[in-house]
Amino acid sequence: MRKTRPIVVVTRRTLPGGGLERLAEQVELVRCETDVAPRVDQLVPLLARAAGLLSLTTDRVDAALLDAAPHLRVVSNAGVGTDNLDLAELTARGIPAGNTPGVLVETTADLAFALILAASRRLVEADRYVREGRWTGVPFDLLLGQDVHRATLGIVGYGAIGRAVARRALGFDMTVIHHSRTRRDDELSRWVPLDELLRTADIVSVHTPLTPETRGLIGARELALMKPTAVLVNTSRGPVVDQAALTAALAERRIFAAGLDVTAVEPISSDDPLLRLPNCIVLPHIGSASLATRSRMVELAVDNILAGLAGTRLPHCANPEVYTATGGTPST
Ligand code: DGY
């Protein structure tokens, strides 16, 4: 008789690359029939018999959802951020949670650098100018921006992505300073207190995870410390920056521009005042969105699911304490 396969729920109809097909060879794969985050009432009925959940960083996995999934043995996020997962709750229930660090570092750093250039040199405004038929002559002061080369770049949160941005900055002859929990200089950059970074940097790029400590890290006080010519880039999580304070600072030209891949609420409302500001670029959270990288993220997420179902340690576990908290035996 054919052995019953474990049920794995994936929160989307399809994901890039071949990862889901590989998973489907080994499990009973149940796909949510949606291309965006499913509503809780769509997801809950699928979870009753699920042994695995493959989620994205836009899916909230909390106690209420876990209550609907009494047989869950592993949760695997296709993403490095885990602020959508209640890790304490997962650990308490003996469920390991996977994420996908490493593979998206360079792609996300590319996007951060694209935003640094685009916001500093007003590329989106310039493109609109041309498309709107306003390019009828070339005034010498047309769309004047800020130089990126030889500017001082301040990196807030100096993990793998922050360092990858620092490496790119060297090619632009930039001076790089950073602020992070660990006070350590390296060959790319010098550690400075946050206030000094904000006062000194021409460009501030944010790369911290979202935690209770980093929520609202860049607020009205911090924005007031920045130069009027400064550019703020955020490719981490929206709530790290106080969006109302940023909107006011940009509207009043207290800083020069911002480039955001993330916003306080995602998707941002189409009538959000931020979207009316010419000196703000807003992207729909595409930091890791190259085909190759998103495909690798899915592959890693599948590796984590399969390890969890096999009862072995996840290759990338976001709550490793689950193994000690449960005496090495996560939930079966
Ligand atoms: C992540 O992996 O955390 C990114 O923000 C993309 O989803």
Tab-separated table of C-alpha atoms in Angstrom, residues 39 77 85 100 104 108 145-146 233 251 281 284:
chain	number	residue	atom	x	y	z
A	39	ARG	CA	-6.827	35.909	4.067
A	77	ASN	CA	9.425	31.193	5.283
A	85	LEU	CA	6.398	34.736	12.378
A	100	THR	CA	16.399	31.836	3.658
A	104	LEU	CA	19.242	37.306	-1.340
A	108	THR	CA	18.890	43.218	-2.228
A	145	GLY	CA	20.405	66.195	-7.872
A	146	GLN	CA	23.046	65.142	-5.359
A	233	VAL	CA	16.989	54.708	1.522
A	251	ALA	CA	7.284	67.612	2.105
A	281	ILE	CA	10.471	56.857	-4.776
A	284	PRO	CA	6.553	47.432	-4.009
